[in-house]
């Protein structure tokens, strides 16, 4: 994807005038990361903002108590690294490439210049963060329900994200059993038991390297029924 | 507290020049809310940003599945309503006064003017939201641990927030058993059992209308031990 088109996909550049886009196209650096390579590492210094152009990455966070959890996935069009780029104390999470990832990297000095020249971009960034706060609050509620509701919430979240990113086969989720466990923060046994229930109800099917959603409406009903 | 001092307490006005503060002091409207009164209501339209000046409020969110959870508390110095003020689809949560609350209300048109004149405020807002995203990710991990770790995380969060807000008796948390249940998203039975464990270990003591933390270090150790 051309750099300009990749930037235009990001909500950050919504309604940005041509001169701002021109500046941004010149200001970003294109980087490629191989699968399993860390793009940013939690608690390290870092001042760049990333636009994921192609590929897929996972976001891992280790809590203060040393427990690791997958807190999300990133797809084409997603922005990350904003906390540190905004002058936070350090990276809030680790981002690891799951496939070959192409990203556009914008360093803080260029980002500051962009924000100065076009403050609307800061407004867009704040909106994006406010939506993320909403989504996390929703997730906290879902996670406090039973394990079936938590699983249903996770599957629907990743499915919708893949759809929004324009992934060709959105109903195939590249989530293995260990991934599900690391996302849900449950035990392996609980994950296996819940997955078995979903399989026997023909909501999902295990396929090489992931899960295929067979019945999205049924998964949605599970979320509501178990409330 | 004088309006100017209240605004200065907010991270939004960090490093704001005098002319911006002067404008803000004129732009806000002071409002008082009685205990139990809703300040903003989830899913309604609303375009104002609120600075909590005095008192205490709770933030309630009803999920898409109709389940309600207390997602947080607000104290003096806290800002809320930013999602809708930034042009989001509607209020993401309901905020209810727990005591008499005095708040400064700034409507979107004035807020836009402030952001235009001093874009650094948007930067401050984005940083504040990025920190909230970090805290919510941390909370998601804690909530996926066992019920003792969840309780410990909640008690420490509220305790630190009260300390930061300059509450006189930070170690007294105005949380009843139903509050704890609505915060943790567990059953009443689980909440009662966990609270009993904390009481017998002399970590907390139930006091009229709330809990008193007796051993903050011990509560912190519970969080780590149960990991």
PDB file of C-alpha atoms in Angstrom, chain B:
ATOM      1  CA  UNK B   1     -12.206  26.188  46.203  1.00  0.00           C
ATOM      2  CA  UNK B   2     -11.842  29.116  43.822  1.00  0.00           C
ATOM      3  CA  UNK B   3     -12.605  28.341  40.178  1.00  0.00           C
ATOM      4  CA  UNK B   4      -9.087  29.233  39.087  1.00  0.00           C
ATOM      5  CA  UNK B   5      -7.495  26.900  41.658  1.00  0.00           C
ATOM      6  CA  UNK B   6      -9.873  24.092  40.710  1.00  0.00           C
ATOM      7  CA  UNK B   7      -8.906  24.386  37.044  1.00  0.00           C
ATOM      8  CA  UNK B   8      -5.225  24.537  37.911  1.00  0.00           C
ATOM      9  CA  UNK B   9      -5.574  21.209  39.773  1.00  0.00           C
ATOM     10  CA  UNK B  10      -6.584  19.507  36.554  1.00  0.00           C
ATOM     11  CA  UNK B  11      -3.821  17.995  34.394  1.00  0.00           C
ATOM     12  CA  UNK B  12      -5.637  19.541  31.441  1.00  0.00           C
ATOM     13  CA  UNK B  13      -4.395  23.001  32.410  1.00  0.00           C
ATOM     14  CA  UNK B  14      -0.835  21.923  33.068  1.00  0.00           C
ATOM     15  CA  UNK B  15       1.513  24.677  31.831  1.00  0.00           C
ATOM     16  CA  UNK B  16      -1.416  26.759  30.579  1.00  0.00           C
ATOM     17  CA  UNK B  17      -0.550  30.448  30.175  1.00  0.00           C
ATOM     18  CA  UNK B  18      -2.458  33.074  32.199  1.00  0.00           C
ATOM     19  CA  UNK B  19      -4.568  34.283  29.267  1.00  0.00           C
ATOM     20  CA  UNK B  20      -5.856  30.713  28.747  1.00  0.00           C
ATOM     21  CA  UNK B  21      -6.710  30.304  32.420  1.00  0.00           C
ATOM     22  CA  UNK B  22      -8.460  33.689  32.382  1.00  0.00           C
ATOM     23  CA  UNK B  23     -10.550  32.612  29.421  1.00  0.00           C
ATOM     24  CA  UNK B  24     -11.352  29.251  31.072  1.00  0.00           C
ATOM     25  CA  UNK B  25     -12.407  30.888  34.348  1.00  0.00           C
ATOM     26  CA  UNK B  26     -14.932  32.980  32.406  1.00  0.00           C
ATOM     27  CA  UNK B  27     -16.012  30.056  30.187  1.00  0.00           C
ATOM     28  CA  UNK B  28     -17.025  27.553  32.889  1.00  0.00           C
ATOM     29  CA  UNK B  29     -20.354  27.364  34.653  1.00  0.00           C
ATOM     30  CA  UNK B  30     -20.457  26.247  38.294  1.00  0.00           C
ATOM     31  CA  UNK B  31     -23.017  23.569  39.063  1.00  0.00           C
ATOM     32  CA  UNK B  32     -23.989  21.765  42.259  1.00  0.00           C
ATOM     33  CA  UNK B  33     -25.449  18.252  42.319  1.00  0.00           C
ATOM     34  CA  UNK B  34     -27.062  16.616  45.332  1.00  0.00           C
ATOM     35  CA  UNK B  35     -26.121  13.108  46.463  1.00  0.00           C
ATOM     36  CA  UNK B  36     -27.725  10.433  44.200  1.00  0.00           C
ATOM     37  CA  UNK B  37     -28.295  12.954  41.413  1.00  0.00           C
ATOM     38  CA  UNK B  38     -27.119  11.911  37.932  1.00  0.00           C
ATOM     39  CA  UNK B  39     -24.613  14.353  36.495  1.00  0.00           C
ATOM     40  CA  UNK B  40     -24.414  12.736  33.077  1.00  0.00           C
ATOM     41  CA  UNK B  41     -26.373   9.749  31.750  1.00  0.00           C
ATOM     42  CA  UNK B  42     -25.028   7.005  29.526  1.00  0.00           C
ATOM     43  CA  UNK B  43     -26.049   7.015  25.849  1.00  0.00           C
ATOM     44  CA  UNK B  44     -27.599  10.466  26.011  1.00  0.00           C
ATOM     45  CA  UNK B  45     -26.286  13.336  23.959  1.00  0.00           C
ATOM     46  CA  UNK B  46     -24.081  15.728  25.838  1.00  0.00           C
ATOM     47  CA  UNK B  47     -21.419  18.137  24.818  1.00  0.00           C
ATOM     48  CA  UNK B  48     -19.917  19.329  28.059  1.00  0.00           C
ATOM     49  CA  UNK B  49     -16.702  18.489  29.853  1.00  0.00           C
ATOM     50  CA  UNK B  50     -16.803  18.415  33.672  1.00  0.00           C
ATOM     51  CA  UNK B  51     -14.147  19.281  36.244  1.00  0.00           C
ATOM     52  CA  UNK B  52     -15.022  17.793  39.606  1.00  0.00           C
ATOM     53  CA  UNK B  53     -14.280  20.502  42.123  1.00  0.00           C
ATOM     54  CA  UNK B  54     -15.600  19.082  45.389  1.00  0.00           C
ATOM     55  CA  UNK B  55     -17.326  15.883  46.458  1.00  0.00           C
ATOM     56  CA  UNK B  56     -17.336  12.373  45.111  1.00  0.00           C
ATOM     57  CA  UNK B  57     -19.123  10.588  42.264  1.00  0.00           C
ATOM     58  CA  UNK B  58     -19.362   7.087  40.867  1.00  0.00           C
ATOM     59  CA  UNK B  59     -19.106   6.055  37.239  1.00  0.00           C
ATOM     60  CA  UNK B  60     -21.541   3.356  36.131  1.00  0.00           C
ATOM     61  CA  UNK B  61     -21.524   1.625  32.809  1.00  0.00           C
ATOM     62  CA  UNK B  62     -24.205  -0.624  31.464  1.00  0.00           C
ATOM     63  CA  UNK B  63     -22.806  -3.065  28.922  1.00  0.00           C
ATOM     64  CA  UNK B  64     -24.431  -3.868  25.581  1.00  0.00           C
ATOM     65  CA  UNK B  65     -25.832  -6.957  27.334  1.00  0.00           C
ATOM     66  CA  UNK B  66     -27.552  -4.873  30.007  1.00  0.00           C
ATOM     67  CA  UNK B  67     -25.217  -5.652  32.857  1.00  0.00           C
ATOM     68  CA  UNK B  68     -24.229  -2.714  35.065  1.00  0.00           C
ATOM     69  CA  UNK B  69     -20.857  -2.302  36.696  1.00  0.00           C
ATOM     70  CA  UNK B  70     -19.209   0.473  38.703  1.00  0.00           C
ATOM     71  CA  UNK B  71     -16.209   1.281  36.532  1.00  0.00           C
ATOM     72  CA  UNK B  72     -14.716   3.893  38.799  1.00  0.00           C
ATOM     73  CA  UNK B  73     -15.012   6.773  41.211  1.00  0.00           C
ATOM     74  CA  UNK B  74     -14.330  10.455  40.704  1.00  0.00           C
ATOM     75  CA  UNK B  75     -12.761  12.814  43.196  1.00  0.00           C
ATOM     76  CA  UNK B  76     -11.694  16.412  43.325  1.00  0.00           C
ATOM     77  CA  UNK B  77      -9.380  17.222  40.418  1.00  0.00           C
ATOM     78  CA  UNK B  78     -10.866  14.573  38.096  1.00  0.00           C
ATOM     79  CA  UNK B  79     -12.135  15.373  34.618  1.00  0.00           C
ATOM     80  CA  UNK B  80     -15.003  13.507  32.987  1.00  0.00           C
ATOM     81  CA  UNK B  81     -17.280  13.636  29.968  1.00  0.00           C
ATOM     82  CA  UNK B  82     -14.415  13.951  27.506  1.00  0.00           C
ATOM     83  CA  UNK B  83     -15.766  11.289  25.114  1.00  0.00           C
ATOM     84  CA  UNK B  84     -18.955  13.182  24.322  1.00  0.00           C
ATOM     85  CA  UNK B  85     -17.215  16.573  24.534  1.00  0.00           C
ATOM     86  CA  UNK B  86     -14.836  15.335  21.824  1.00  0.00           C
ATOM     87  CA  UNK B  87     -17.756  14.533  19.583  1.00  0.00           C
ATOM     88  CA  UNK B  88     -18.286  10.889  20.495  1.00  0.00           C
ATOM     89  CA  UNK B  89     -21.612   9.180  19.768  1.00  0.00           C
ATOM     90  CA  UNK B  90     -23.019   9.813  23.266  1.00  0.00           C
ATOM     91  CA  UNK B  91     -22.090   9.507  26.924  1.00  0.00           C
ATOM     92  CA  UNK B  92     -20.138   6.318  27.502  1.00  0.00           C
ATOM     93  CA  UNK B  93     -21.187   6.056  31.133  1.00  0.00           C
ATOM     94  CA  UNK B  94     -23.479   7.433  33.804  1.00  0.00           C
ATOM     95  CA  UNK B  95     -21.935   9.582  36.540  1.00  0.00           C
ATOM     96  CA  UNK B  96     -23.892   9.837  39.803  1.00  0.00           C
ATOM     97  CA  UNK B  97     -23.039  12.128  42.718  1.00  0.00           C
ATOM     98  CA  UNK B  98     -22.331  10.205  45.948  1.00  0.00           C
ATOM     99  CA  UNK B  99     -22.062  13.327  48.083  1.00  0.00           C
ATOM    100  CA  UNK B 100     -22.899  16.912  47.218  1.00  0.00           C
ATOM    101  CA  UNK B 101     -20.770  17.530  44.150  1.00  0.00           C
ATOM    102  CA  UNK B 102     -19.609  20.880  42.871  1.00  0.00           C
ATOM    103  CA  UNK B 103     -18.441  20.766  39.287  1.00  0.00           C
ATOM    104  CA  UNK B 104     -17.258  23.206  36.668  1.00  0.00           C
ATOM    105  CA  UNK B 105     -18.968  22.619  33.354  1.00  0.00           C
ATOM    106  CA  UNK B 106     -17.414  23.673  30.070  1.00  0.00           C
ATOM    107  CA  UNK B 107     -19.477  23.401  26.918  1.00  0.00           C
ATOM    108  CA  UNK B 108     -18.053  22.203  23.644  1.00  0.00           C
ATOM    109  CA  UNK B 109     -17.968  25.566  21.903  1.00  0.00           C
ATOM    110  CA  UNK B 110     -15.825  27.086  24.681  1.00  0.00           C
ATOM    111  CA  UNK B 111     -13.739  23.950  24.845  1.00  0.00           C
ATOM    112  CA  UNK B 112     -13.104  24.141  21.098  1.00  0.00           C
ATOM    113  CA  UNK B 113     -12.040  27.756  21.435  1.00  0.00           C
ATOM    114  CA  UNK B 114      -9.651  26.811  24.253  1.00  0.00           C
ATOM    115  CA  UNK B 115      -8.172  23.976  22.210  1.00  0.00           C
ATOM    116  CA  UNK B 116      -7.715  26.294  19.221  1.00  0.00           C
ATOM    117  CA  UNK B 117      -6.013  28.978  21.259  1.00  0.00           C
ATOM    118  CA  UNK B 118      -3.871  26.566  23.233  1.00  0.00           C
ATOM    119  CA  UNK B 119      -3.457  23.184  21.478  1.00  0.00           C
ATOM    120  CA  UNK B 120      -1.234  22.046  24.353  1.00  0.00           C
ATOM    121  CA  UNK B 121      -4.495  21.399  26.219  1.00  0.00           C
ATOM    122  CA  UNK B 122      -5.447  18.778  23.633  1.00  0.00           C
ATOM    123  CA  UNK B 123      -2.038  17.220  24.109  1.00  0.00           C
ATOM    124  CA  UNK B 124      -2.676  17.143  27.879  1.00  0.00           C
ATOM    125  CA  UNK B 125      -6.080  15.559  27.294  1.00  0.00           C
ATOM    126  CA  UNK B 126      -4.605  12.893  25.019  1.00  0.00           C
ATOM    127  CA  UNK B 127      -1.958  12.078  27.657  1.00  0.00           C
ATOM    128  CA  UNK B 128      -4.626  11.790  30.320  1.00  0.00           C
ATOM    129  CA  UNK B 129      -6.587   9.380  28.104  1.00  0.00           C
ATOM    130  CA  UNK B 130      -3.463   7.360  27.259  1.00  0.00           C
ATOM    131  CA  UNK B 131      -2.808   6.918  30.986  1.00  0.00           C
ATOM    132  CA  UNK B 132      -6.393   5.810  31.477  1.00  0.00           C
ATOM    133  CA  UNK B 133      -5.961   3.172  28.745  1.00  0.00           C
ATOM    134  CA  UNK B 134      -2.870   1.899  30.581  1.00  0.00           C
ATOM    135  CA  UNK B 135      -4.725   1.741  33.904  1.00  0.00           C
ATOM    136  CA  UNK B 136      -7.646  -0.125  32.328  1.00  0.00           C
ATOM    137  CA  UNK B 137      -5.304  -2.693  30.794  1.00  0.00           C
ATOM    138  CA  UNK B 138      -3.741  -3.195  34.215  1.00  0.00           C
ATOM    139  CA  UNK B 139      -7.205  -3.598  35.725  1.00  0.00           C
ATOM    140  CA  UNK B 140      -8.180  -6.191  33.112  1.00  0.00           C
ATOM    141  CA  UNK B 141      -5.201  -8.295  34.143  1.00  0.00           C
ATOM    142  CA  UNK B 142      -5.968  -7.943  37.865  1.00  0.00           C
ATOM    143  CA  UNK B 143      -9.621  -8.867  37.295  1.00  0.00           C
ATOM    144  CA  UNK B 144      -8.611 -12.050  35.491  1.00  0.00           C
ATOM    145  CA  UNK B 145      -6.704 -13.213  38.578  1.00  0.00           C
ATOM    146  CA  UNK B 146      -8.573 -14.701  41.528  1.00  0.00           C
ATOM    147  CA  UNK B 147     -11.117 -12.811  43.615  1.00  0.00           C
ATOM    148  CA  UNK B 148      -8.595 -11.870  46.322  1.00  0.00           C
ATOM    149  CA  UNK B 149      -6.292 -10.238  43.787  1.00  0.00           C
ATOM    150  CA  UNK B 150      -9.254  -8.412  42.216  1.00  0.00           C
ATOM    151  CA  UNK B 151     -10.359  -7.108  45.611  1.00  0.00           C
ATOM    152  CA  UNK B 152      -6.806  -6.067  46.527  1.00  0.00           C
ATOM    153  CA  UNK B 153      -6.414  -4.231  43.207  1.00  0.00           C
ATOM    154  CA  UNK B 154      -9.695  -2.380  43.709  1.00  0.00           C
ATOM    155  CA  UNK B 155      -8.929  -1.332  47.297  1.00  0.00           C
ATOM    156  CA  UNK B 156      -5.458  -0.064  46.362  1.00  0.00           C
ATOM    157  CA  UNK B 157      -6.817   1.827  43.352  1.00  0.00           C
ATOM    158  CA  UNK B 158      -9.438   3.689  45.378  1.00  0.00           C
ATOM    159  CA  UNK B 159      -7.010   4.296  48.254  1.00  0.00           C
ATOM    160  CA  UNK B 160      -4.425   5.860  45.924  1.00  0.00           C
ATOM    161  CA  UNK B 161      -7.041   7.924  44.164  1.00  0.00           C
ATOM    162  CA  UNK B 162      -8.263   9.304  47.482  1.00  0.00           C
ATOM    163  CA  UNK B 163      -4.696  10.115  48.470  1.00  0.00           C
ATOM    164  CA  UNK B 164      -4.038  11.895  45.177  1.00  0.00           C
ATOM    165  CA  UNK B 165      -7.271  13.898  45.573  1.00  0.00           C
ATOM    166  CA  UNK B 166      -6.165  15.056  49.029  1.00  0.00           C
ATOM    167  CA  UNK B 167      -9.051  13.374  50.885  1.00  0.00           C
ATOM    168  CA  UNK B 168      -8.471  13.816  54.613  1.00  0.00           C
ATOM    169  CA  UNK B 169      -8.972  10.175  55.556  1.00  0.00           C
ATOM    170  CA  UNK B 170      -7.684   8.300  52.507  1.00  0.00           C
ATOM    171  CA  UNK B 171      -7.562   4.924  54.320  1.00  0.00           C
ATOM    172  CA  UNK B 172     -11.326   4.968  54.834  1.00  0.00           C
ATOM    173  CA  UNK B 173     -12.962   3.812  51.600  1.00  0.00           C
ATOM    174  CA  UNK B 174     -16.665   4.629  51.276  1.00  0.00           C
ATOM    175  CA  UNK B 175     -17.430   1.249  49.689  1.00  0.00           C
ATOM    176  CA  UNK B 176     -20.316  -0.908  50.872  1.00  0.00           C
ATOM    177  CA  UNK B 177     -20.665  -4.613  50.083  1.00  0.00           C
ATOM    178  CA  UNK B 178     -23.065  -3.950  47.177  1.00  0.00           C
ATOM    179  CA  UNK B 179     -20.528  -1.408  45.869  1.00  0.00           C
ATOM    180  CA  UNK B 180     -17.764  -4.004  45.993  1.00  0.00           C
ATOM    181  CA  UNK B 181     -19.972  -6.488  44.144  1.00  0.00           C
ATOM    182  CA  UNK B 182     -20.829  -3.896  41.482  1.00  0.00           C
ATOM    183  CA  UNK B 183     -17.145  -2.980  41.092  1.00  0.00           C
ATOM    184  CA  UNK B 184     -15.822  -6.518  40.887  1.00  0.00           C
ATOM    185  CA  UNK B 185     -18.607  -8.006  38.817  1.00  0.00           C
ATOM    186  CA  UNK B 186     -18.680 -11.046  41.087  1.00  0.00           C
ATOM    187  CA  UNK B 187     -21.584 -12.600  42.976  1.00  0.00           C
ATOM    188  CA  UNK B 188     -22.608 -11.277  46.393  1.00  0.00           C
ATOM    189  CA  UNK B 189     -21.454 -14.559  47.901  1.00  0.00           C
ATOM    190  CA  UNK B 190     -17.960 -14.291  46.422  1.00  0.00           C
ATOM    191  CA  UNK B 191     -17.648 -10.690  47.578  1.00  0.00           C
ATOM    192  CA  UNK B 192     -18.741 -11.605  51.120  1.00  0.00           C
ATOM    193  CA  UNK B 193     -16.338 -14.551  51.276  1.00  0.00           C
ATOM    194  CA  UNK B 194     -13.379 -12.513  50.020  1.00  0.00           C
ATOM    195  CA  UNK B 195     -14.164  -9.631  52.358  1.00  0.00           C
ATOM    196  CA  UNK B 196     -14.318 -12.057  55.271  1.00  0.00           C
ATOM    197  CA  UNK B 197     -10.843 -13.348  54.407  1.00  0.00           C
ATOM    198  CA  UNK B 198      -9.490  -9.797  54.306  1.00  0.00           C
ATOM    199  CA  UNK B 199     -11.130  -8.990  57.635  1.00  0.00           C
ATOM    200  CA  UNK B 200      -9.827 -12.085  59.410  1.00  0.00           C
ATOM    201  CA  UNK B 201      -6.320 -11.316  58.156  1.00  0.00           C
ATOM    202  CA  UNK B 202      -6.670  -7.809  59.616  1.00  0.00           C
ATOM    203  CA  UNK B 203      -6.113  -6.186  56.216  1.00  0.00           C
ATOM    204  CA  UNK B 204      -9.371  -4.232  56.428  1.00  0.00           C
ATOM    205  CA  UNK B 205     -12.073  -3.453  58.962  1.00  0.00           C
ATOM    206  CA  UNK B 206     -15.723  -2.798  58.156  1.00  0.00           C
ATOM    207  CA  UNK B 207     -16.760   0.631  59.442  1.00  0.00           C
ATOM    208  CA  UNK B 208     -20.000   2.595  59.158  1.00  0.00           C
ATOM    209  CA  UNK B 209     -20.662   2.994  55.431  1.00  0.00           C
ATOM    210  CA  UNK B 210     -17.394   1.583  54.243  1.00  0.00           C
ATOM    211  CA  UNK B 211     -14.083  -0.095  54.836  1.00  0.00           C
ATOM    212  CA  UNK B 212     -10.972   0.995  56.647  1.00  0.00           C
ATOM    213  CA  UNK B 213      -7.646  -0.226  55.264  1.00  0.00           C
ATOM    214  CA  UNK B 214      -5.563  -1.448  58.200  1.00  0.00           C
ATOM    215  CA  UNK B 215      -2.557  -2.816  56.327  1.00  0.00           C
ATOM    216  CA  UNK B 216      -1.855  -1.368  52.880  1.00  0.00           C
ATOM    217  CA  UNK B 217       1.395  -3.344  52.487  1.00  0.00           C
ATOM    218  CA  UNK B 218      -0.424  -6.536  53.367  1.00  0.00           C
ATOM    219  CA  UNK B 219      -3.072  -5.823  50.728  1.00  0.00           C
ATOM    220  CA  UNK B 220      -0.310  -5.236  48.188  1.00  0.00           C
ATOM    221  CA  UNK B 221       1.286  -8.559  49.113  1.00  0.00           C
ATOM    222  CA  UNK B 222      -2.085 -10.274  48.586  1.00  0.00           C
ATOM    223  CA  UNK B 223      -2.110  -8.939  45.041  1.00  0.00           C
ATOM    224  CA  UNK B 224       1.325 -10.386  44.356  1.00  0.00           C
ATOM    225  CA  UNK B 225       0.910 -13.652  46.284  1.00  0.00           C
ATOM    226  CA  UNK B 226      -2.261 -14.572  44.474  1.00  0.00           C
ATOM    227  CA  UNK B 227      -0.722 -14.154  41.098  1.00  0.00           C
TER     228      UNK B 227
END
